[in-house]
Amino acid sequence: MARIGLMGCGTVATYGHLPAIAETAGLTLAAVYDPSAIAVAAAAARYGVHGFTDAAAFFAAGLDAITITSPAPVHRQNVADAARRGVHILCEKPLGTDEDEIAGMIRTAADAGVQLYTAFDYRFSPVSQSIKHLVESRAVGDVRALRLIYIWNCHGKYATVDGQRVLQARRAARMDEGGPLVDCGVHQIDLARWWTGSEVVRWSAAGAWVDAFTAPDHLFLHLDHANGAHTLVEISYSYGHTATEPSAHFSYELIGTEGVIRFDREARLFEVRSTRGTETLPVAPEKNFAGMYAALASALAHGGSDVLPTGADGLAATRLARAATEAVMAGRLLTVQK
Ligand SMILES: NC(=O)c1ccc[n+]([C@@H]2O[C@H](COP(=O)([O-])OP(=O)(O)OC[C@H]3O[C@@H](n4cnc5c(N)ncnc54)[C@H](O)[C@@H]3O)[C@@H](O)[C@H]2O)c1
């Protein structure tokens, strides 16, 4: 039984990682850490484990691996703390804040001989797994074009605190860390690389400022893959960000020489339309933490994994997302012709 520690008892830990670790055969949640005493106490009480606000004491609990669910700017420190103690790592996306930082994290893990994985949980959704199988079995022939869309309000522009309308700090923090492509779009970039099995050899990007952050909050990213396929990623954190009844759109379309694979989360539609007719497939959420932890349990038992996304996968996605966002910012038209 592998002993798992978790660093960062916030939102994604609470709804995703902690329940999944607790229910995964072969893993036991041994300890949780957070510099916030309130956050750590809640997680520790809920799962009946020791909670620490001191990192050295946390690692002294005797851990085989840690999950990092802290904010991106502190991932590097968390990785360094685990690696020098020989503890394996599953780290949330974005793996780090920029290319140099992530490359350093990969080196740190490799030098220490510990496994480092990126928590691209979207890969483990039954929908994503089915798409991978459909692409590999050529259900729609050669996949030539992909449209991956996730446009939403990132919890909205405003929150209500003590009856007062205030700016939503969570959305602002994600925008300050790079915006929707760096924060969320890395999942879509990863899926495009993984589904096509083909590296991105050229890209271009355009974007818009719907709200007033430094980074663009609505982006269009075009990726040319080495095998000739082309991916469009459209991503937004300001789609209905001030609306009282916002809606979101999350979809995958893979267009092949023999048909189309289509997943539309809001329409609860997952189908393949091909020369063989139309097949409707079971819909599932786009995230799957339990599937990711089953893969981690196997990786820890067998000393490695060819299923879990690697540090290199995390680097590839963040490097591209960051470069594209910076290119859009550099090319911003400050005066618009009317
Ligand atoms: N894969 C997904 O689907 C998904 C979804 C949401 C967030 N995320 C990612 O997960 C990470 C956390 O996001 P969140 O929304 O849960 O954030 P959050 O702000 O809700 O939680 C982060 C927690 O980390 C704690 N923390 C701060 N400094 C720390 C440190 N040095 N070491 C350990 N913990 C520390 C905070 O006190 C807080 O409790 C981010 O990298 C984010 O991009 C991934």
XYZ file of C-alpha atoms and ligand atoms in Angstrom:
382
model
C 0.000 0.000 0.000
C 1.610 3.272 -1.121
C 1.446 6.141 1.380
C 0.305 9.389 -0.263
C 0.641 12.923 1.094
C -1.170 15.922 -0.349
C 0.195 19.488 -0.415
C -2.433 22.225 -0.843
C -5.876 21.550 0.681
C -7.849 23.926 -1.557
C -10.588 23.625 -4.155
C -9.311 20.952 -6.535
C -7.933 18.871 -3.654
C -11.333 18.947 -1.953
C -13.541 18.017 -4.901
C -11.080 15.946 -6.948
C -7.879 14.585 -5.458
C -8.708 13.745 -1.847
C -11.871 11.706 -2.602
C -10.044 9.888 -5.416
C -7.003 9.008 -3.277
C -9.301 7.764 -0.503
C -11.137 5.389 -2.843
C -8.164 4.051 -4.846
C -7.021 0.498 -4.128
C -3.295 0.378 -3.430
C -3.121 3.946 -2.070
C -3.612 5.243 1.440
C -3.889 8.936 2.276
C -1.242 9.316 4.989
C -0.961 13.078 5.599
C -2.036 16.478 4.305
C -0.151 19.785 4.311
C -1.201 23.402 3.840
C 0.281 26.623 5.241
C -3.297 27.583 6.123
C -4.206 25.959 9.452
C -7.901 26.263 8.622
C -7.593 24.536 5.237
C -5.423 21.720 6.572
C -7.617 21.093 9.618
C -10.723 20.655 7.458
C -9.037 18.110 5.173
C -7.387 16.244 8.049
C -10.655 15.944 9.967
C -12.635 14.826 6.932
C -10.206 12.007 6.065
C -9.013 11.146 9.581
C -5.336 11.794 8.779
C -2.597 13.964 10.263
C -2.584 17.548 9.009
C 0.583 19.670 8.969
C 1.394 23.340 8.482
C 5.114 22.505 8.675
C 6.566 20.870 5.546
C 9.382 19.000 7.335
C 6.921 17.423 9.775
C 4.639 16.489 6.853
C 7.431 14.601 5.074
C 8.468 12.946 8.350
C 5.085 11.135 8.221
C 6.797 8.674 5.844
C 5.472 9.143 2.313
C 5.973 7.191 -0.917
C 4.467 9.911 -3.107
C 2.862 13.318 -2.884
C 0.159 15.076 -4.816
C 0.745 18.811 -5.335
C -2.474 20.836 -5.454
C -1.048 24.178 -4.366
C -1.101 27.293 -6.602
C 1.237 27.101 -9.618
C 3.816 29.621 -8.299
C 4.724 27.306 -5.393
C 4.811 23.978 -7.307
C 8.584 24.263 -7.814
C 9.262 24.497 -4.076
C 6.902 21.588 -3.343
C 8.645 19.457 -6.006
C 12.098 20.307 -4.612
C 11.006 19.413 -1.066
C 9.680 16.019 -2.201
C 12.537 15.161 -4.556
C 15.296 15.641 -1.991
C 13.482 13.166 0.247
C 13.105 10.582 -2.541
C 9.318 10.999 -2.690
C 7.508 10.497 -6.051
C 5.321 13.341 -7.350
C 1.997 13.911 -9.110
C 1.753 17.679 -9.671
C -1.233 19.717 -10.796
C -1.105 21.718 -14.000
C 0.301 24.130 -14.917
C 3.404 22.291 -13.725
C 5.226 25.591 -13.167
C 4.960 29.204 -14.180
C 7.328 29.122 -17.175
C 9.558 26.916 -19.299
C 12.786 27.442 -17.312
C 11.083 26.707 -14.034
C 9.459 23.512 -15.326
C 12.673 22.308 -16.981
C 14.379 22.800 -13.606
C 11.657 20.803 -11.842
C 12.062 17.923 -14.314
C 15.847 17.942 -13.729
C 15.378 18.046 -9.963
C 13.124 14.976 -10.076
C 15.359 13.084 -12.505
C 18.516 13.809 -10.468
C 16.758 12.523 -7.350
C 15.500 9.429 -9.193
C 11.844 10.148 -8.391
C 8.892 9.838 -10.751
C 7.271 13.160 -11.736
C 3.844 13.182 -13.390
C 1.561 16.009 -14.527
C -2.046 15.771 -13.305
C -3.722 16.040 -16.715
C -6.844 14.352 -15.360
C -8.840 15.057 -18.569
C -6.919 12.241 -20.259
C -8.545 9.762 -17.858
C -12.174 10.700 -18.606
C -13.944 7.733 -20.223
C -14.781 10.148 -23.075
C -11.097 11.018 -23.660
C -10.096 7.356 -23.370
C -12.784 6.394 -25.919
C -11.584 9.121 -28.294
C -8.005 7.841 -27.999
C -9.215 4.332 -28.844
C -11.401 5.602 -31.731
C -8.490 7.571 -33.226
C -6.088 4.637 -32.918
C -8.598 2.206 -34.431
C -9.174 4.677 -37.300
C -12.929 4.839 -36.613
C -13.055 8.115 -38.595
C -10.066 7.388 -40.834
C -7.176 9.863 -40.531
C -7.965 12.660 -38.065
C -7.131 15.874 -39.920
C -8.780 18.642 -37.848
C -9.633 19.071 -34.148
C -11.831 21.758 -32.551
C -11.443 21.845 -28.754
C -13.582 24.497 -27.109
C -13.943 25.526 -23.478
C -15.503 28.925 -22.967
C -16.867 29.847 -19.515
C -16.853 32.619 -16.922
C -14.240 31.134 -14.493
C -16.659 31.537 -11.554
C -17.743 35.002 -12.705
C -16.446 38.538 -12.331
C -18.068 39.089 -8.929
C -18.488 37.238 -5.658
C -20.729 38.111 -2.731
C -18.922 38.470 0.607
C -20.936 39.477 3.701
C -23.746 40.622 1.438
C -21.408 42.879 -0.563
C -20.562 42.438 -4.237
C -16.756 42.176 -4.568
C -14.425 41.198 -7.403
C -13.998 37.417 -7.672
C -10.469 36.860 -6.298
C -10.203 33.307 -7.648
C -10.763 34.382 -11.257
C -8.425 37.360 -10.845
C -5.668 35.081 -9.503
C -5.981 32.743 -12.503
C -5.830 35.725 -14.876
C -2.750 37.082 -13.090
C -1.035 33.669 -13.421
C -1.360 33.858 -17.222
C -5.025 33.551 -18.067
C -7.183 30.810 -19.547
C -4.712 29.240 -21.965
C -1.976 28.829 -19.329
C -4.397 27.761 -16.614
C -7.069 25.621 -18.347
C -6.029 25.432 -21.996
C -3.016 23.283 -21.168
C -5.503 20.403 -20.849
C -6.727 20.926 -24.424
C -3.156 21.253 -25.742
C -2.254 18.032 -23.958
C -5.294 16.203 -25.359
C -4.471 17.337 -28.908
C -0.866 16.057 -28.610
C -2.004 12.801 -26.996
C -4.958 12.010 -29.294
C -3.044 12.738 -32.507
C 0.151 11.149 -31.150
C 1.889 13.977 -32.955
C 3.959 16.917 -31.746
C 3.064 20.516 -32.464
C 5.513 21.880 -35.051
C 3.971 25.327 -35.634
C 1.397 27.495 -33.922
C -0.315 30.866 -34.122
C -2.663 32.597 -31.730
C -5.087 35.464 -31.492
C -6.997 36.815 -28.553
C -9.344 39.370 -27.095
C -9.669 41.379 -23.910
C -13.298 41.105 -22.846
C -12.389 42.155 -19.293
C -9.552 44.453 -18.164
C -6.738 42.077 -17.163
C -3.168 42.216 -18.454
C -3.514 38.826 -20.146
C -6.129 38.192 -22.850
C -9.175 36.411 -21.429
C -10.506 34.885 -24.681
C -8.034 33.125 -26.993
C -7.917 31.182 -30.250
C -4.875 28.915 -30.605
C -4.030 27.135 -33.867
C -1.679 24.136 -33.765
C -0.098 22.340 -36.715
C 0.947 18.812 -35.805
C 3.891 17.001 -37.385
C 1.492 14.487 -39.012
C -0.380 17.284 -40.839
C -3.376 17.468 -38.488
C -4.531 20.893 -37.298
C -6.052 21.773 -33.910
C -8.055 24.845 -32.911
C -8.305 25.528 -29.176
C -10.783 28.238 -28.153
C -10.729 29.153 -24.488
C -12.288 31.925 -22.410
C -12.637 33.064 -18.810
C -14.986 35.925 -19.735
C -17.816 34.177 -21.536
C -20.804 35.713 -19.747
C -18.575 36.753 -16.830
C -21.058 39.433 -15.696
C -24.242 37.560 -16.605
C -26.664 36.603 -13.844
C -27.300 33.330 -15.687
C -24.017 32.438 -17.422
C -23.691 29.438 -19.698
C -20.588 27.494 -20.705
C -19.601 25.480 -23.750
C -17.243 22.517 -23.569
C -16.786 20.382 -26.650
C -14.416 18.189 -28.625
C -14.727 17.586 -32.377
C -12.275 15.409 -34.290
C -12.783 15.545 -38.039
C -11.365 12.651 -40.028
C -11.224 11.430 -43.587
C -14.042 8.940 -42.831
C -16.209 10.837 -40.340
C -16.477 12.943 -37.204
C -16.157 12.264 -33.459
C -18.168 14.766 -31.423
C -18.504 15.342 -27.660
C -20.681 18.195 -26.400
C -20.766 18.353 -22.611
C -23.733 20.724 -22.339
C -25.815 18.811 -24.895
C -24.792 15.506 -23.217
C -23.861 14.205 -26.638
C -21.016 11.848 -27.572
C -21.219 10.307 -31.026
C -19.302 9.038 -34.011
C -20.702 9.763 -37.468
C -18.816 7.830 -40.105
C -19.136 5.806 -43.263
C -20.452 3.026 -40.987
C -23.392 5.154 -39.763
C -23.908 6.934 -36.443
C -22.874 5.473 -33.103
C -23.899 7.101 -29.803
C -21.445 6.575 -26.960
C -21.859 6.977 -23.176
C -21.342 10.537 -21.922
C -19.034 11.104 -18.919
C -17.580 14.146 -17.138
C -14.479 15.650 -18.755
C -12.425 15.048 -15.593
C -11.569 11.725 -13.941
C -9.423 11.880 -10.835
C -10.143 8.257 -9.841
C -8.791 6.984 -13.163
C -5.651 9.077 -12.731
C -5.053 7.681 -9.229
C -5.549 4.084 -10.411
C -2.724 4.832 -12.873
C -0.621 6.349 -10.078
C -1.128 3.267 -7.878
C 0.086 1.111 -10.760
C 3.067 3.422 -11.409
C 4.155 3.257 -7.772
C 3.750 -0.531 -7.682
C 5.705 -1.068 -10.903
C 8.325 1.681 -10.668
C 7.021 3.717 -13.606
C 4.146 4.347 -16.009
C 3.566 4.651 -19.724
C 0.040 5.922 -19.062
C 0.450 8.925 -16.773
C 1.324 12.262 -18.411
C 4.968 13.044 -17.744
C 6.815 16.162 -16.681
C 7.773 16.562 -20.364
C 4.056 16.571 -21.285
C 3.479 19.276 -18.670
C 6.401 21.271 -20.051
C 5.222 20.997 -23.674
C 1.727 22.245 -22.859
C 2.762 25.108 -20.577
C 5.575 26.272 -22.882
C 3.114 26.550 -25.757
C 0.332 28.136 -23.705
C 2.692 30.707 -22.222
C 4.375 31.548 -25.561
C 1.014 31.910 -27.315
C -0.403 34.135 -24.568
C 2.718 36.329 -24.623
C 2.582 36.591 -28.435
C -1.032 37.731 -28.274
C -0.133 40.319 -25.618
C 2.852 41.575 -27.652
C 0.658 41.967 -30.716
C -2.199 43.746 -28.972
C -3.640 46.629 -30.951
C -3.904 49.471 -28.483
C -5.873 51.641 -30.890
C -8.561 49.936 -32.869
C -9.580 51.301 -36.308
C -13.301 51.956 -36.454
N -6.840 19.515 -13.091
C -7.902 20.253 -12.853
O -8.975 19.940 -13.319
C -7.746 21.481 -11.983
C -8.875 22.193 -11.531
C -8.677 23.296 -10.696
C -7.392 23.697 -10.335
N -6.316 22.999 -10.823
C -4.940 23.385 -10.455
O -4.709 22.966 -9.113
C -3.887 23.909 -8.413
C -4.656 24.421 -7.185
O -5.843 25.044 -7.623
P -7.070 25.330 -6.615
O -8.150 25.871 -7.463
O -7.359 24.138 -5.782
O -6.431 26.495 -5.715
P -6.884 26.973 -4.251
O -6.379 28.347 -4.117
O -8.341 26.700 -4.025
O -6.073 26.001 -3.264
C -4.672 26.040 -3.124
C -4.301 25.643 -1.703
O -2.861 25.574 -1.646
C -2.463 26.172 -0.416
N -1.064 26.615 -0.486
C -0.589 27.886 -0.611
N 0.763 27.870 -0.587
C 1.130 26.580 -0.458
C 2.375 25.911 -0.378
N 3.550 26.590 -0.414
N 2.389 24.558 -0.286
C 1.241 23.861 -0.229
N 0.018 24.442 -0.275
C -0.027 25.781 -0.400
C -3.474 27.284 -0.172
O -3.486 27.668 1.202
C -4.763 26.630 -0.639
O -5.414 25.952 0.425
C -3.526 24.987 -9.453
O -2.294 24.661 -10.041
C -4.666 24.872 -10.466
O -4.317 25.310 -11.755
C -6.488 21.915 -11.615
